[in-house]
Short mmCIF file of C-alpha atoms in Angstrom, two decimals:
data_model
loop_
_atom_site.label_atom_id
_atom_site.label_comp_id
_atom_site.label_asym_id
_atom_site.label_seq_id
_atom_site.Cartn_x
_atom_site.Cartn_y
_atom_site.Cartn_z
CA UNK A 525 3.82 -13.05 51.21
CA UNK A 526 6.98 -14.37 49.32
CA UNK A 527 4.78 -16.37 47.34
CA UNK A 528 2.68 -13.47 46.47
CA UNK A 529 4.51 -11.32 45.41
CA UNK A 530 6.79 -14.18 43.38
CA UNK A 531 2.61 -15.03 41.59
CA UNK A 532 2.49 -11.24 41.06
CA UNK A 533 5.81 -11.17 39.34
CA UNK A 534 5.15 -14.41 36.94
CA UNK A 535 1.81 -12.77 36.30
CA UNK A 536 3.32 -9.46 35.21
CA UNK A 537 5.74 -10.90 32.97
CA UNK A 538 2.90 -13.52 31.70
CA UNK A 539 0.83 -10.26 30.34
CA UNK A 540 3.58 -8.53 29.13
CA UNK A 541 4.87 -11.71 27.39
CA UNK A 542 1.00 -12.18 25.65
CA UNK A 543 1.55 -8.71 24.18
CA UNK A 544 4.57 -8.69 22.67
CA UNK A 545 4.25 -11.86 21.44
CA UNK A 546 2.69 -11.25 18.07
CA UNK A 547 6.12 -8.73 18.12
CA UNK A 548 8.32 -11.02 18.89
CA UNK A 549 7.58 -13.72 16.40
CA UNK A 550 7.77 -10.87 13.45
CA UNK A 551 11.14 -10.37 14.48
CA UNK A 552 12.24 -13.74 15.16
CA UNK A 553 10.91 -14.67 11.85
CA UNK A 554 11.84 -11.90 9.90
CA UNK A 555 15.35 -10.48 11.54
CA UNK A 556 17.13 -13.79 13.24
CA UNK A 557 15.89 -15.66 10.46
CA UNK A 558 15.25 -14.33 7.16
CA UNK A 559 17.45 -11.56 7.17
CA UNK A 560 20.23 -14.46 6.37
CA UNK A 561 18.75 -15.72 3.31
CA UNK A 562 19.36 -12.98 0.15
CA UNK A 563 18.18 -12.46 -3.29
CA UNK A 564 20.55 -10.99 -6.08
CA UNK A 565 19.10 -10.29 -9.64
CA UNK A 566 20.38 -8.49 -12.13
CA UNK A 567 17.42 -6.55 -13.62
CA UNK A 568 17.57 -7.21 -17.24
CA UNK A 569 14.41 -5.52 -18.03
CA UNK A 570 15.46 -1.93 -16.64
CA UNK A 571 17.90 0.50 -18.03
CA UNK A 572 19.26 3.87 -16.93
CA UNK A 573 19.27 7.27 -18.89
CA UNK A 574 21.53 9.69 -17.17
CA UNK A 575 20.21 13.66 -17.25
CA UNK A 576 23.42 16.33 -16.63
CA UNK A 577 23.75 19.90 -16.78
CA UNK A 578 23.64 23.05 -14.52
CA UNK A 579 19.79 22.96 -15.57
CA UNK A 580 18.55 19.28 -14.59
CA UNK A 581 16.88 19.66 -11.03
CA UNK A 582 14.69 22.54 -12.67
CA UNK A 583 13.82 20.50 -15.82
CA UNK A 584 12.86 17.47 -13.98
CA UNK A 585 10.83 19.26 -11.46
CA UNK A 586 8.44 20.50 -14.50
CA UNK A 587 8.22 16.63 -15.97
CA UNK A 588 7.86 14.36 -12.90
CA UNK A 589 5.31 13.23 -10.11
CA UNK A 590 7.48 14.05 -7.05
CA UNK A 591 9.95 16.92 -6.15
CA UNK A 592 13.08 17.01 -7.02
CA UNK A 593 14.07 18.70 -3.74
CA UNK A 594 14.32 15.14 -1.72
CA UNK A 595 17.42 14.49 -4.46
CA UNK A 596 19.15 17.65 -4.57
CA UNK A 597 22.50 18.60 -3.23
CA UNK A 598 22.52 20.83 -0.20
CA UNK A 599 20.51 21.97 2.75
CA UNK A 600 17.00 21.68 2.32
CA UNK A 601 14.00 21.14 4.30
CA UNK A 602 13.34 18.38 3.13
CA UNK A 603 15.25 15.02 4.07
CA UNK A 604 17.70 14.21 1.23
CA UNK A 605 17.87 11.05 -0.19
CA UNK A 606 19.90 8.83 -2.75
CA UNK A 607 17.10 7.18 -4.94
CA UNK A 608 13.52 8.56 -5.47
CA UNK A 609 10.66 6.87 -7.37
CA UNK A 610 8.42 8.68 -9.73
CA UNK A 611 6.35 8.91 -12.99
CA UNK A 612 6.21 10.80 -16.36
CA UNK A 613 3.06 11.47 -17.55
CA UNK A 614 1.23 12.74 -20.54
CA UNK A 615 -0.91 16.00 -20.85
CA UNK A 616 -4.11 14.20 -20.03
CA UNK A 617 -2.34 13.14 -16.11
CA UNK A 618 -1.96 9.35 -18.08
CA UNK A 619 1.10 7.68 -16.76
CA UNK A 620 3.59 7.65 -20.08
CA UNK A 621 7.16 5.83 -17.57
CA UNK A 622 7.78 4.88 -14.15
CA UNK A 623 11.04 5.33 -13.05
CA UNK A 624 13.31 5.65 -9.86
CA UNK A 625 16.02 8.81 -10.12
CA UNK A 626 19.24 8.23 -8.14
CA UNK A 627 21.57 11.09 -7.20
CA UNK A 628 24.91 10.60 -8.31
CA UNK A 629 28.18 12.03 -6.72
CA UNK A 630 28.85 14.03 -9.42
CA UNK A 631 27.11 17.73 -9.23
CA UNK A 632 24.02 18.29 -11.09
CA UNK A 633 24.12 14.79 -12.64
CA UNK A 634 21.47 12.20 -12.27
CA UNK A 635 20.31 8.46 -13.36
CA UNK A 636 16.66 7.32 -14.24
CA UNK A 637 16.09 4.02 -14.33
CA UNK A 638 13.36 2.71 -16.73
CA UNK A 639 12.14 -0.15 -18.65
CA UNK A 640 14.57 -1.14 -21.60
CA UNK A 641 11.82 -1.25 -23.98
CA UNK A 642 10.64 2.04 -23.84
CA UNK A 643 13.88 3.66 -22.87
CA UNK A 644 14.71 5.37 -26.38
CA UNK A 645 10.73 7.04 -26.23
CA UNK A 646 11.81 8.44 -22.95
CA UNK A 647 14.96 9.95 -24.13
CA UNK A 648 12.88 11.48 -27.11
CA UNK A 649 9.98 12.97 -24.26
CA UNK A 650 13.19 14.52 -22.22
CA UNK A 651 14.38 16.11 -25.56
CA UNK A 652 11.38 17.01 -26.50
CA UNK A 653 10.73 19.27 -23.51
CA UNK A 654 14.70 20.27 -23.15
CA UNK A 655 14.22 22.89 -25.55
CA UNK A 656 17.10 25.22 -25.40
CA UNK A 657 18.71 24.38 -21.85
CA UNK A 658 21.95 22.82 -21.69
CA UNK A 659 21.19 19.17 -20.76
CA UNK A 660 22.94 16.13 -21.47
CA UNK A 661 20.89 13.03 -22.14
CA UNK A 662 22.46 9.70 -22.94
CA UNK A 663 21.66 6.33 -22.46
CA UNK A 664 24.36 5.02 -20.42
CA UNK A 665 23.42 0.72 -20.22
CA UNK A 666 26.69 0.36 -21.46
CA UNK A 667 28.37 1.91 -18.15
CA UNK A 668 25.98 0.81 -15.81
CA UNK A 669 23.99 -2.11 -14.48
CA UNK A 670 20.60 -2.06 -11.98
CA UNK A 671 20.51 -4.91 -9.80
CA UNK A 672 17.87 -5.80 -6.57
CA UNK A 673 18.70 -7.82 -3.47
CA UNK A 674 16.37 -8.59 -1.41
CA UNK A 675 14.76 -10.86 0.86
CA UNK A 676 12.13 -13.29 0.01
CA UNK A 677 9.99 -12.79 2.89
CA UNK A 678 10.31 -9.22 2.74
CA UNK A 679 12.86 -8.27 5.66
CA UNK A 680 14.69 -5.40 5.05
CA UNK A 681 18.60 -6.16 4.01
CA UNK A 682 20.27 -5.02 6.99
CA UNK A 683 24.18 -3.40 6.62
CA UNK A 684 25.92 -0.61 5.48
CA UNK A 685 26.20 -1.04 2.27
CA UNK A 686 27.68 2.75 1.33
CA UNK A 687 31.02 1.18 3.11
CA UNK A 688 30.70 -2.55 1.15
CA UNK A 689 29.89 -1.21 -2.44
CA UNK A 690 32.52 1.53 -3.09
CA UNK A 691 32.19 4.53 -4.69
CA UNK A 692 31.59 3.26 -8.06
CA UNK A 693 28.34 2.01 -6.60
CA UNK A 694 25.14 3.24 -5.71
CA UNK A 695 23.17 1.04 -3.24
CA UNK A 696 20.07 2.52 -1.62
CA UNK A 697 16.62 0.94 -0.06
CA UNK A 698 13.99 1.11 -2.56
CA UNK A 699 12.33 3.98 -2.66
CA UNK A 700 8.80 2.68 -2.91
CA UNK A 701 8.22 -0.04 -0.23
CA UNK A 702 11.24 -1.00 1.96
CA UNK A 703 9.89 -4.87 2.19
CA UNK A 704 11.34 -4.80 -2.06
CA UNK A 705 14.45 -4.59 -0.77
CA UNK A 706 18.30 -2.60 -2.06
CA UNK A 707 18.53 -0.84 -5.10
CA UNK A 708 22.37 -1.30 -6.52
CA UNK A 709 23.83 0.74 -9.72
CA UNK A 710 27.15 -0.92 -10.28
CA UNK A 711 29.13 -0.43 -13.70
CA UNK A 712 28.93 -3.41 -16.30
CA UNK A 713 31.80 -5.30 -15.38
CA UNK A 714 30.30 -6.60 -11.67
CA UNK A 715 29.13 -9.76 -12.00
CA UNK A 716 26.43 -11.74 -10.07
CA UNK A 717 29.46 -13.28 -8.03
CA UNK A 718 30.95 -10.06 -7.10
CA UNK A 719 27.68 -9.04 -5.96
CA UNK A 720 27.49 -12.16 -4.00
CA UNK A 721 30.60 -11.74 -2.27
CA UNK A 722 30.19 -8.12 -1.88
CA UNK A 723 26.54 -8.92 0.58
CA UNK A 724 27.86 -12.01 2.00
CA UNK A 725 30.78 -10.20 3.73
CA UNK A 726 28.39 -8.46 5.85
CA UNK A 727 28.11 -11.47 8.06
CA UNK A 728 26.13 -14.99 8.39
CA UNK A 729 24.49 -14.15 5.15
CA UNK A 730 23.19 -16.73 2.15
CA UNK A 731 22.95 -15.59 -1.31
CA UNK A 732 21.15 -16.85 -3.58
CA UNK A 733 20.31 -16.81 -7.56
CA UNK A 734 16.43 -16.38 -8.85
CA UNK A 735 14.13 -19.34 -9.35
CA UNK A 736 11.22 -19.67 -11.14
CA UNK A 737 9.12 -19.30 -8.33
CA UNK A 738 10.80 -17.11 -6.10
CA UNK A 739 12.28 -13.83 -8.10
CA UNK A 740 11.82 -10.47 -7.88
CA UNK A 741 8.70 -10.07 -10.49
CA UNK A 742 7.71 -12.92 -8.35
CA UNK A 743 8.26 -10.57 -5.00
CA UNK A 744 7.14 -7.39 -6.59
CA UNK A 745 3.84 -9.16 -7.15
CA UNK A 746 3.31 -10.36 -4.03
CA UNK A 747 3.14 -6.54 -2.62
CA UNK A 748 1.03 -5.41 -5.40
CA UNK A 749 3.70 -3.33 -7.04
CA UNK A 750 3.70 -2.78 -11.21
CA UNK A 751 6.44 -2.21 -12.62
CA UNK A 752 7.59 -1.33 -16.24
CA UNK A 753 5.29 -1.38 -19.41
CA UNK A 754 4.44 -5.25 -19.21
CA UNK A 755 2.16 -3.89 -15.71
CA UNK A 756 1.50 -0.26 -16.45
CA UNK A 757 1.15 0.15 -20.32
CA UNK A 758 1.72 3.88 -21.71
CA UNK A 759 -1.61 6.40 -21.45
CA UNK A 760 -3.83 3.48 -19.76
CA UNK A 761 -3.92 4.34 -16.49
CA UNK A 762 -3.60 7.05 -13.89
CA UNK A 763 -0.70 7.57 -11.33
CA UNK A 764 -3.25 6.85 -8.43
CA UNK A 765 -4.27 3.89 -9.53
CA UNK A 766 -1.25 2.55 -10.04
CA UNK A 767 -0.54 3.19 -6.15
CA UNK A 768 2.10 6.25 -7.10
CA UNK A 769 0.51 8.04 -3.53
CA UNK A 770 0.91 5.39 -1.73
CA UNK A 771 4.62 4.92 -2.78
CA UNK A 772 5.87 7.94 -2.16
CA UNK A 773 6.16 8.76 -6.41
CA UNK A 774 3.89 12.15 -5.92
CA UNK A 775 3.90 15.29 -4.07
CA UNK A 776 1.00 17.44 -3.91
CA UNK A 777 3.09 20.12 -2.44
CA UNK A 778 5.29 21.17 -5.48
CA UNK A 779 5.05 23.34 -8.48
CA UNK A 780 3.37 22.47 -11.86
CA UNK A 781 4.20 19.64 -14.00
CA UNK A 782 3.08 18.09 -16.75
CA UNK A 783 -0.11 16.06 -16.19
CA UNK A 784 -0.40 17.57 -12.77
CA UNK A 785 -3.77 19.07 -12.86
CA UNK A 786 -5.80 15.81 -13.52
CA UNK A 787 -3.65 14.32 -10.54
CA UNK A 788 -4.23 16.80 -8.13
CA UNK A 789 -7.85 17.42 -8.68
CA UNK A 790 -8.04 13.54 -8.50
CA UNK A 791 -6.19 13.45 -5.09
CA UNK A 792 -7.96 16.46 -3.40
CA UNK A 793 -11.74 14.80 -4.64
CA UNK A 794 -10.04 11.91 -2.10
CA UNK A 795 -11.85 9.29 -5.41
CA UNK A 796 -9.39 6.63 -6.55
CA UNK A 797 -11.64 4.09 -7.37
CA UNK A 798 -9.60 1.49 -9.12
CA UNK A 799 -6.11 0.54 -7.88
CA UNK A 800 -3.48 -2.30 -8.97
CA UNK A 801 -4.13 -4.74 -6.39
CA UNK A 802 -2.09 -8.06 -5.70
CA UNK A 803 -3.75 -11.42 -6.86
CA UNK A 804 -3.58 -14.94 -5.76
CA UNK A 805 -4.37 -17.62 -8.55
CA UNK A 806 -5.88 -20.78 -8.25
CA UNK A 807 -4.76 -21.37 -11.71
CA UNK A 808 -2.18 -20.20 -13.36
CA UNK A 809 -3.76 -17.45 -15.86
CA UNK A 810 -3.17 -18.24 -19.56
CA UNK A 811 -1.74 -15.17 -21.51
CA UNK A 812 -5.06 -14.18 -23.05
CA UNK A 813 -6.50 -14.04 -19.89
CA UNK A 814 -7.75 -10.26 -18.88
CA UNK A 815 -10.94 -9.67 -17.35
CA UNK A 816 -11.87 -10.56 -13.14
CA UNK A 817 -15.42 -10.97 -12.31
CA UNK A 818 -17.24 -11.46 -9.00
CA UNK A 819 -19.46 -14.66 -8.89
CA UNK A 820 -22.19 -13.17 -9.74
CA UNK A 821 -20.39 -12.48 -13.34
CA UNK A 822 -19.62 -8.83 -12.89
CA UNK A 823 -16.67 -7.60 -14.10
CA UNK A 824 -14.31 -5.69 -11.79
CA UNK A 825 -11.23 -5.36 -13.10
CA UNK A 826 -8.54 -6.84 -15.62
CA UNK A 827 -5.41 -8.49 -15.29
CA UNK A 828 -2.23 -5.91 -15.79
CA UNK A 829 0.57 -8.85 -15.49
CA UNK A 830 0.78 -12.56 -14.36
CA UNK A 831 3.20 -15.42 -12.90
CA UNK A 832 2.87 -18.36 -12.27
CA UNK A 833 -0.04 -18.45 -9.01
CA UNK A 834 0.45 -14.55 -8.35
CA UNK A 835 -0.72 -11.43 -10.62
CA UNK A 836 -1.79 -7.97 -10.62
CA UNK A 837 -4.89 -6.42 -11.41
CA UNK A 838 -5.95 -2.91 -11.89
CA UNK A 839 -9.33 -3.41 -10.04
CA UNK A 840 -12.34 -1.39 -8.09
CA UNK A 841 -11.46 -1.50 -4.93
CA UNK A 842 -14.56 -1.91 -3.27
CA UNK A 843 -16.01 -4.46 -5.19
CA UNK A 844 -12.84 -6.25 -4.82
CA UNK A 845 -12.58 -6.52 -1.23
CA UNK A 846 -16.34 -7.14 -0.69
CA UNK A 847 -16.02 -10.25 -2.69
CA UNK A 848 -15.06 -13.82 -1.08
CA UNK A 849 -14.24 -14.99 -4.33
CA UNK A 850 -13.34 -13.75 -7.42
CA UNK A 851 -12.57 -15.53 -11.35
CA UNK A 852 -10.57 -15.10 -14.05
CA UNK A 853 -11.41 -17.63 -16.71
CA UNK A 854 -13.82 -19.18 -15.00
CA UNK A 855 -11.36 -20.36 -12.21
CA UNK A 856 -11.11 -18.59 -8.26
CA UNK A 857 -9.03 -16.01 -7.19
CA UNK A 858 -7.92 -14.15 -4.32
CA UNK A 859 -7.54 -10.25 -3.66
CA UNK A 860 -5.31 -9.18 -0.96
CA UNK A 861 -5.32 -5.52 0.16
CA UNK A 862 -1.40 -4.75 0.60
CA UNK A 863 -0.15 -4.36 4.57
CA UNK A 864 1.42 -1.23 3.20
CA UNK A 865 -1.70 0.62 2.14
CA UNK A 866 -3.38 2.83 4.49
CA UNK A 867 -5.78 1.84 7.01
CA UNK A 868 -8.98 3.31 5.81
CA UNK A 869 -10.23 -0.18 4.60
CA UNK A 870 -10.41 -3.55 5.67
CA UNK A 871 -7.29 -4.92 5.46
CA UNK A 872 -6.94 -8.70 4.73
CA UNK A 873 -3.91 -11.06 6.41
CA UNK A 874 -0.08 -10.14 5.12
CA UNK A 875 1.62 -11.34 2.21
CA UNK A 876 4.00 -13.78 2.73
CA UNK A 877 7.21 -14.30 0.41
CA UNK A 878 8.39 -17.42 -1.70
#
């Protein structure tokens, strides 16, 4: 009877062992692991614009995908947060600037971050729609630097950074997809080494510079996300196609803003039938390089930014993932529907970091 029950137990902890397993070996890998090994960039290609004045939450509100509600001081329904990601569009619902906002500690002041090269058109689109209200709105990349740490295979930086920054820093998750890992605002002085020391004190931590092949365009790309002008050019594409649902850049529940009606029609039709999608090369693409193509020769997309073996391409969706293979230039790709896309379609195997 001993015996029995002593089978009985090993079997019980045999079944329960086959079904966490696939559990246990995400964590293993990804918290006991990865979590030591750390990314810190500086983001050279970003810039922040700060917005101040008694006015701001209600003149963003009218000018942005999402609600400013989730960034406002106070008790709302909604939960607050520190850093929320967004777009500016034009009349036609065309995305003109991504951006994340961050709320600052000082009252009715806040920071967009945006690509460098476009950041003096989005001061003059602000202005433009300011009209009379009493808004500040200064570049400030003289005061302050954006940096991203992250982790190379994606697992979320774990520590409190609001007690290892300081108050002259903001440091918040990213706002889009956790797996691209901590947002930090710190002023211009901070070097990469303070930054380095500043992460590493939170325990048995390495930190490490960029490479060539493992950096955060590098990580962004394996996820699928565009980023900046280089991925989602001014007036040629829509915020659902560029995946602004699906990272929390839109709500659907606020008031009108500009561009919204194209959006929301778009949204409640339930059609998005291009997306940017994540790309595997065989071969790295060559900078002229633009259009994919099935094997039978049909084209289903073009390239939106490329590096090194990964890119990004705004492509039909269904097309995409019904194809085994897919070319650019005559040479095979790969598609891979994101993990952190809904579940409606077929979903292909996880991306995996550098």
């Amino acid at each position: 009877m001993n015996i029995l029950k002593g089978l009985t137990k090993i079997k019980s902890s045999f079944a329960r062992f086959i079904e966490t397993t696939n559990n246990f070996m995400w964590v293993q890998r990804n918290e006991k692991f990865a979590d030591k090994r750390l990314v810190v960039e500086q983001l050279t290609d970003r810039v922040l614009v700060r917005v101040k004045g008694e006015e701001v939450v209600p003149f963003l509100q009218g000018l942005i995908t999402n609600d400013m509600t989730h960034l406002q001081s106070g008790s709302t329904p909604l939960p607050k947060t520190s850093a929320m990601y967004t777009m500016f569009l034009n009349k036609a619902g065309r995305v003109l600037y991504d951006s994340i906002i961050y709320r600052t500690p000082e009252p009715n002041t806040y920071l967009i971050e945006c690509d460098k090269f476009i950041s003096n058109e989005l001061r003059r689109h602000l202005r433009l729609y300011r009209v009379r209200r009493n808004i500040q709105i200064d570049a400030v990349d003289g005061e302050y630097r954006p940096w991203i740490v992250f982790n190379p295979v994606g697992s979320v930086v774990r520590m409190d950074t609001s007690v290892q920054v300081g108050q002259e820093v903001i440091s918040t998750p990213d706002p889009r997809i956790r797996d691209l890992g901590t947002r930090v605002i710190t002023k211009t002085d901070k070097t990469w080494k303070d930054l380095a020391n500043m992460f590493s004190k939170s325990g048995d931590i390495t930190v490490a510079k960029p490479t060539n092949d493992c950096n955060y365009r590098m990580h962004r790309y394996r996820y699928g996300v565009g980023e900046g002008v280089q991925d989602l050019p001014p007036g040629k594409s829509f915020p659902l196609e560029a995946n602004c649902d699906y990272m929390h850049g839109v709500s659907f529940h606020k008031g009108c803003y500009l561009g919204q009606e194209l959006t929301a029609r778009v949204h409640h039709t339930g059609v998005v039938r291009k997306r940017i999608m994540p790309l595997r090369l065989s071969v790295p693409a060559s900078p002229k390089s633009i259009n994919i193509s099935t094997e039978a020769g049909t084209n289903i997309g073009v390239i939106r930014g490329a590096n090194l073996d990964r890119a990004l391409g705004l492509l039909r969706v269904e097309q995409a993932l019904g194809s085994t293979k897919l070319f650019v230039d005559g040479n095979i790709c790969y598609v891979e529907k994101p993990y952190w896309w809904p579940n409606e379609l077929p979903k292909k195997a996880r991306v995996e970091g550098c």
